[in-house]
């Protein structure tokens, strides 16, 4: 059996290779610089973008019965042209007639009550003047007369409402135009305010366009634009009549254009390609891959390379429009600035980088 000294020696020999891997002279090497692709900021001649536009009729209405009930008659169908005041549909009027009779009876009862209270007040005043009635009883007669007057006023208001409800059982066209929607079927129960017809007036048509906020800054009432119903079709002249001051989520503003009345008839809901005017001068542009999201819809940021320190720094920019895979820059950059066009998403502010040079690997430089 080996002794203690022999066992210790064997253990040391077994651990010797492991101890050799822990040399104090080995230290981690320097972290390699991230390689990024750079490109100078240049100018790009802007082209007017094609934006989708929706044709609408500014004078349109969704028509419904004011009160719920059963539809007895539908007088028009989709596509029909109607005149102002023309009957469109009728409800079962019997419930409304019964409510009108009930309201009339309440008015008659209220008038009888009021006459009695007036006569009672006159008697009470005479008795009070003769000293045969207490003041409290006179005040009670006055209060009863006031209550009767209020009751009659309420009954007459209910009568007016009942008359209105009876009149509203006939759905009438509020203006001349064309029926573009018909929902009701005869004998169907409909709810109050449920849309039954869509009516559009003839005449002026409009085109609604959602315009990028930066591009909308150059628009003003009267601005001319062009619309295309088909790819190869003739342009349709447009004139700006309204621009919303609100940008939805900082991205888009609603612009309303008047369509020339000489243009071919286009149904509401048609989609057009709208080309807006743009300034003729070239604008600074960067590839979309260089643009990172900013704090608002028209803002973003890019990483600008500092050759003196070999660092990159983020810089906020304002985007005017998108064109041919490029972002047109309204502010934030200068022509010739070196920006990161590939790998920007992985960078940190102030990080040292190594510009990518295609010839490095091929020539061994």
Coordinates of C-alpha atoms in Angstrom, one line a residue:
X1 CA 0.0 0.0 0.0
X2 CA 1.5 3.3 -1.1
X3 CA 2.4 5.7 1.7
X4 CA 1.2 9.3 2.2
X5 CA 4.2 10.8 0.5
X6 CA 3.7 8.7 -2.7
X7 CA 0.0 9.6 -2.9
X8 CA 0.8 13.4 -2.6
X9 CA 3.4 13.1 -5.4
X10 CA 1.0 11.4 -7.7
X11 CA -1.7 14.0 -7.1
X12 CA 0.7 16.8 -7.9
X13 CA 1.7 15.2 -11.1
X14 CA -1.9 14.8 -12.2
X15 CA -2.7 18.5 -11.5
X16 CA 0.4 19.9 -13.1
X17 CA -1.0 20.1 -16.6
X18 CA -4.1 21.9 -15.3
X19 CA -2.0 24.4 -13.4
X20 CA 0.0 25.2 -16.5
X21 CA -3.1 26.5 -18.3
X22 CA -3.4 29.3 -15.7
X23 CA -0.4 31.3 -16.8
X24 CA -0.5 34.9 -15.4
X25 CA 1.0 36.1 -18.7
X26 CA -2.2 35.5 -20.8
X27 CA -4.5 38.5 -21.1
X28 CA -7.5 39.2 -23.4
X29 CA -6.6 40.9 -26.6
X30 CA -8.1 44.3 -27.8
X31 CA -11.8 44.2 -28.9
X32 CA -11.8 44.5 -32.7
X33 CA -13.5 47.6 -34.2
X34 CA -16.8 47.2 -35.9
X35 CA -16.7 47.6 -39.6
X36 CA -19.3 49.9 -41.2
X37 CA -20.1 51.0 -44.7
X38 CA -20.0 54.7 -45.3
X39 CA -21.3 56.9 -48.1
X40 CA -21.3 60.7 -48.6
X41 CA -24.6 62.7 -48.4
X42 CA -25.4 63.8 -52.0
X43 CA -28.3 65.6 -53.7
X44 CA -31.1 63.9 -55.6
X45 CA -33.5 65.6 -58.0
X46 CA -36.9 65.2 -56.4
X47 CA -39.7 63.5 -58.3
X48 CA -43.4 64.2 -57.4
X49 CA -44.6 61.0 -55.6
X50 CA -47.8 59.3 -56.5
X51 CA -50.2 59.3 -53.6
X52 CA -53.5 57.4 -53.3
X53 CA -56.6 59.7 -53.4
X54 CA -60.2 58.8 -52.7
X55 CA -63.0 60.3 -54.7
X56 CA -65.9 61.6 -52.5
X57 CA -69.1 63.7 -52.9
X58 CA -69.0 66.5 -50.3
X59 CA -72.8 66.7 -50.1
X60 CA -73.9 63.3 -49.0
X61 CA -76.1 61.9 -46.2
X62 CA -76.9 58.7 -44.4
X63 CA -80.7 58.6 -43.9
X64 CA -82.5 56.8 -41.2
X65 CA -85.9 56.9 -39.4
X66 CA -85.8 58.9 -36.2
X67 CA -87.8 56.3 -34.3
X68 CA -87.7 52.5 -34.5
X69 CA -90.5 50.6 -36.2
X70 CA -91.6 48.3 -39.0
X71 CA -90.9 49.3 -42.6
X72 CA -94.1 48.9 -44.6
X73 CA -92.9 50.4 -47.9
X74 CA -89.6 51.1 -49.8
X75 CA -90.1 53.5 -52.6
X76 CA -86.7 53.7 -54.2
X77 CA -83.7 51.5 -55.0
X78 CA -80.0 51.9 -55.4
X79 CA -79.1 54.1 -58.4
X80 CA -82.4 56.0 -58.4
X81 CA -82.3 59.7 -58.8
X82 CA -84.6 61.5 -56.3
X83 CA -85.9 65.0 -55.9
X84 CA -85.8 67.0 -52.7
X85 CA -88.9 66.1 -50.6
X86 CA -89.5 62.8 -52.4
X87 CA -90.7 59.8 -50.4
X88 CA -88.1 57.1 -49.8
X89 CA -89.7 54.7 -47.4
X90 CA -92.6 54.5 -44.9
X91 CA -93.0 53.0 -41.5
X92 CA -96.1 51.4 -39.9
X93 CA -97.7 54.6 -38.6
X94 CA -100.4 53.0 -36.4
X95 CA -98.3 53.1 -33.2
X96 CA -97.5 56.7 -33.8
X97 CA -101.2 57.6 -34.4
X98 CA -102.1 55.9 -31.1
X99 CA -99.4 57.8 -29.2
X100 CA -100.7 61.0 -30.8
X101 CA -104.3 60.2 -29.6
X102 CA -103.0 59.5 -26.2
X103 CA -101.1 62.7 -26.0
X104 CA -104.1 64.7 -27.2
X105 CA -106.2 63.2 -24.4
X106 CA -103.6 64.2 -21.9
X107 CA -103.7 67.8 -23.2
X108 CA -107.5 67.8 -22.8
X109 CA -107.3 66.5 -19.3
X110 CA -104.6 69.1 -18.4
X111 CA -106.7 71.9 -19.8
X112 CA -109.7 70.8 -17.7
X113 CA -107.5 70.6 -14.6
X114 CA -106.1 74.0 -15.3
X115 CA -109.5 75.6 -15.7
X116 CA -110.6 74.1 -12.3
X117 CA -107.4 75.4 -10.6
X118 CA -108.0 78.9 -12.0
X119 CA -111.6 78.9 -10.8
X120 CA -110.4 77.7 -7.4
X121 CA -107.8 80.4 -7.2
X122 CA -110.3 83.1 -8.0
X123 CA -112.6 81.9 -5.2
X124 CA -109.7 81.7 -2.8
X125 CA -108.6 85.2 -3.5
X126 CA -112.2 86.5 -3.1
X127 CA -112.6 84.7 0.2
X128 CA -109.2 85.9 1.4
X129 CA -110.1 89.5 0.5
X130 CA -113.3 89.1 2.6
X131 CA -111.3 87.7 5.5
X132 CA -112.9 84.3 5.3
X133 CA -109.8 82.3 4.2
X134 CA -106.4 81.9 5.8
X135 CA -103.3 83.0 3.9
X136 CA -101.9 79.5 3.9
X137 CA -105.0 78.2 2.0
X138 CA -104.6 81.0 -0.6
X139 CA -101.0 80.1 -1.1
X140 CA -102.0 76.4 -1.6
X141 CA -104.5 77.5 -4.3
X142 CA -101.8 79.5 -6.0
X143 CA -99.4 76.5 -5.9
X144 CA -102.1 74.2 -7.3
X145 CA -102.6 76.6 -10.2
X146 CA -98.9 76.7 -10.9
X147 CA -98.7 72.9 -10.9
X148 CA -101.7 72.7 -13.3
X149 CA -100.0 75.2 -15.7
X150 CA -96.8 73.1 -15.7
X151 CA -98.8 69.9 -16.3
X152 CA -100.5 71.5 -19.3
X153 CA -97.2 72.6 -20.7
X154 CA -95.7 69.1 -20.4
X155 CA -98.8 67.6 -22.0
X156 CA -98.6 70.0 -25.0
X157 CA -94.9 69.2 -25.4
X158 CA -95.8 65.5 -25.5
X159 CA -98.4 66.3 -28.1
X160 CA -95.8 68.0 -30.3
X161 CA -93.5 65.1 -30.0
X162 CA -96.2 62.7 -30.9
X163 CA -97.1 64.8 -34.0
X164 CA -93.4 64.8 -34.9
X165 CA -93.1 61.0 -34.5
X166 CA -96.1 60.5 -36.8
X167 CA -94.5 62.8 -39.5
X168 CA -91.2 60.9 -39.1
X169 CA -92.8 57.6 -40.2
X170 CA -92.3 59.0 -43.8
X171 CA -88.6 59.1 -44.7
X172 CA -88.1 62.0 -47.1
X173 CA -85.1 63.0 -49.3
X174 CA -83.6 66.2 -47.8
X175 CA -82.0 67.2 -51.1
X176 CA -81.9 66.1 -54.7
X177 CA -79.4 63.4 -55.7
X178 CA -78.8 59.7 -56.2
X179 CA -79.3 56.7 -53.9
X180 CA -76.0 55.0 -53.4
X181 CA -77.1 52.6 -50.6
X182 CA -80.3 50.9 -49.7
X183 CA -80.6 48.6 -46.7
X184 CA -84.3 48.2 -45.7
X185 CA -86.6 45.4 -46.8
X186 CA -90.4 45.7 -46.4
X187 CA -91.8 44.4 -43.1
X188 CA -88.4 44.5 -41.5
X189 CA -88.1 46.0 -38.0
X190 CA -85.5 48.7 -37.9
X191 CA -84.0 50.6 -34.9
X192 CA -83.9 54.3 -34.3
X193 CA -81.1 55.9 -36.3
X194 CA -80.3 52.8 -38.2
X195 CA -78.9 53.8 -41.7
X196 CA -81.3 52.8 -44.4
X197 CA -80.3 54.9 -47.4
X198 CA -77.2 56.7 -48.6
X199 CA -77.9 59.8 -50.7
X200 CA -75.3 61.8 -52.6
X201 CA -75.9 65.1 -54.3
X202 CA -74.9 65.7 -57.9
X203 CA -72.3 68.2 -58.8
X204 CA -68.9 68.9 -57.3
X205 CA -66.6 66.0 -56.4
X206 CA -63.6 66.0 -54.2
X207 CA -60.4 63.9 -53.9
X208 CA -59.1 63.2 -50.4
X209 CA -55.3 62.6 -50.1
X210 CA -53.2 61.7 -47.1
X211 CA -50.1 63.8 -47.6
X212 CA -46.8 63.3 -45.6
X213 CA -46.5 66.1 -43.1
X214 CA -43.2 67.4 -44.4
X215 CA -44.6 67.6 -47.9
X216 CA -47.8 69.3 -46.8
X217 CA -45.8 72.3 -45.6
X218 CA -45.4 73.4 -49.2
X219 CA -49.2 73.2 -49.9
X220 CA -51.6 76.2 -49.8
X221 CA -55.2 76.7 -50.9
X222 CA -55.3 76.9 -54.7
X223 CA -52.3 74.6 -55.2
X224 CA -52.7 72.7 -58.5
X225 CA -52.1 68.9 -58.7
X226 CA -52.9 66.1 -61.1
X227 CA -54.8 62.8 -60.7
X228 CA -54.8 59.7 -62.8
X229 CA -57.6 57.2 -63.0
X230 CA -55.5 54.7 -64.9
X231 CA -51.7 54.2 -65.3
X232 CA -51.8 55.5 -68.9
X233 CA -54.8 57.8 -68.6
X234 CA -55.0 61.5 -69.2
X235 CA -54.3 63.7 -66.1
X236 CA -57.3 65.1 -64.2
X237 CA -56.7 68.6 -62.8
X238 CA -57.1 69.1 -59.1
X239 CA -57.2 72.3 -56.9
X240 CA -56.5 72.2 -53.2
X241 CA -59.5 73.5 -51.2
X242 CA -58.5 72.4 -47.7
X243 CA -55.6 71.1 -45.6
X244 CA -56.0 69.7 -42.1
X245 CA -53.7 71.4 -39.6
X246 CA -53.5 68.1 -37.7
X247 CA -51.0 65.4 -38.6
X248 CA -52.1 61.9 -37.6
X249 CA -49.4 60.4 -35.4
X250 CA -47.1 63.1 -36.8
X251 CA -47.1 61.4 -40.2
X252 CA -50.0 62.4 -42.5
X253 CA -52.2 65.4 -43.0
X254 CA -55.5 65.2 -44.9
X255 CA -55.7 67.3 -48.0
X256 CA -58.9 67.9 -49.9
X257 CA -58.8 68.7 -53.6
X258 CA -61.7 69.8 -55.8
X259 CA -61.9 67.7 -59.0
X260 CA -62.5 69.7 -62.2
X261 CA -66.2 69.6 -63.2
X262 CA -65.2 68.9 -66.8
X263 CA -63.5 65.6 -65.7
X264 CA -65.1 62.3 -66.6
X265 CA -67.7 61.1 -64.2
X266 CA -66.1 59.1 -61.4
X267 CA -68.1 57.3 -58.7
X268 CA -67.5 58.0 -55.1
X269 CA -65.0 55.7 -53.5
X270 CA -62.9 55.5 -56.7
X271 CA -59.1 55.4 -56.1
X272 CA -56.9 57.8 -58.0
X273 CA -53.1 58.3 -58.2
X274 CA -52.4 61.9 -57.2
X275 CA -49.2 63.6 -58.2
X276 CA -48.4 66.7 -56.1
X277 CA -46.1 69.5 -57.1
X278 CA -42.6 69.5 -55.7
X279 CA -39.8 72.1 -55.8
X280 CA -37.5 71.7 -58.8
X281 CA -34.2 72.0 -56.9
X282 CA -32.4 68.8 -55.9
X283 CA -32.5 67.8 -52.2
X284 CA -30.1 66.0 -49.9
X285 CA -30.9 62.3 -49.8
X286 CA -29.7 59.3 -47.8
X287 CA -30.4 55.6 -48.4
X288 CA -33.3 54.2 -46.4
X289 CA -31.0 51.7 -44.8
X290 CA -29.1 54.6 -43.1
X291 CA -32.2 56.1 -41.5
X292 CA -33.2 55.1 -38.0
X293 CA -36.5 55.9 -36.3
X294 CA -36.7 59.2 -34.5
X295 CA -39.1 60.7 -31.9
X296 CA -41.8 61.7 -34.4
X297 CA -43.2 60.6 -37.7
X298 CA -41.2 63.0 -40.0
X299 CA -38.0 62.8 -37.9
X300 CA -35.3 60.2 -37.8
X301 CA -31.6 59.9 -37.2
X302 CA -28.4 58.8 -39.0
X303 CA -24.9 58.0 -37.7
X304 CA -22.3 60.5 -39.0
X305 CA -18.7 59.4 -39.2
X306 CA -16.0 61.6 -37.6
X307 CA -12.8 60.9 -39.5
X308 CA -10.6 62.8 -36.9
X309 CA -11.6 60.5 -34.1
X310 CA -12.9 57.5 -36.1
X311 CA -16.1 57.7 -34.1
X312 CA -19.8 57.8 -35.1
X313 CA -22.3 60.2 -33.6
X314 CA -26.1 60.1 -34.1
X315 CA -27.6 63.2 -35.7
X316 CA -31.4 63.9 -35.9
X317 CA -32.8 64.7 -39.4
X318 CA -36.1 65.7 -40.8
X319 CA -37.5 63.7 -43.7
X320 CA -39.3 65.6 -46.5
X321 CA -40.3 62.6 -48.6
X322 CA -39.4 59.1 -49.8
X323 CA -38.2 58.6 -53.4
X324 CA -36.6 55.6 -55.2
X325 CA -35.4 54.0 -52.0
X326 CA -34.0 57.3 -50.7
X327 CA -35.1 59.6 -48.0
X328 CA -35.1 63.2 -49.0
X329 CA -33.7 65.2 -46.1
X330 CA -35.2 68.6 -45.2
X331 CA -32.7 69.4 -42.4
X332 CA -30.0 68.0 -40.2
X333 CA -27.3 67.1 -42.7
X334 CA -24.9 68.9 -45.1
X335 CA -23.7 67.8 -48.5
X336 CA -20.6 65.6 -48.2
X337 CA -21.2 64.4 -44.7
X338 CA -20.1 60.7 -44.3
X339 CA -22.9 58.6 -42.9
X340 CA -23.2 55.0 -42.0
X341 CA -25.4 53.2 -44.7
X342 CA -25.0 49.6 -43.5
X343 CA -24.9 48.4 -39.9
X344 CA -26.2 51.5 -38.3
X345 CA -28.8 49.6 -36.2
X346 CA -26.0 48.0 -34.2
X347 CA -24.0 51.2 -33.3
X348 CA -23.8 53.2 -30.2
X349 CA -23.1 56.9 -29.9
X350 CA -19.4 57.6 -29.8
X351 CA -18.4 54.1 -30.9
X352 CA -15.1 53.7 -32.7
X353 CA -15.5 52.1 -36.1
X354 CA -13.5 50.9 -39.0
X355 CA -14.7 52.1 -42.5
X356 CA -15.3 49.3 -44.9
X357 CA -13.1 49.3 -48.0
X358 CA -13.9 46.8 -50.7
X359 CA -10.3 46.5 -51.8
X360 CA -8.9 45.6 -48.5
X361 CA -9.5 41.8 -48.7
X362 CA -8.8 41.6 -52.4
X363 CA -5.4 43.4 -52.5
X364 CA -4.2 42.5 -49.1
X365 CA -3.6 46.1 -48.2

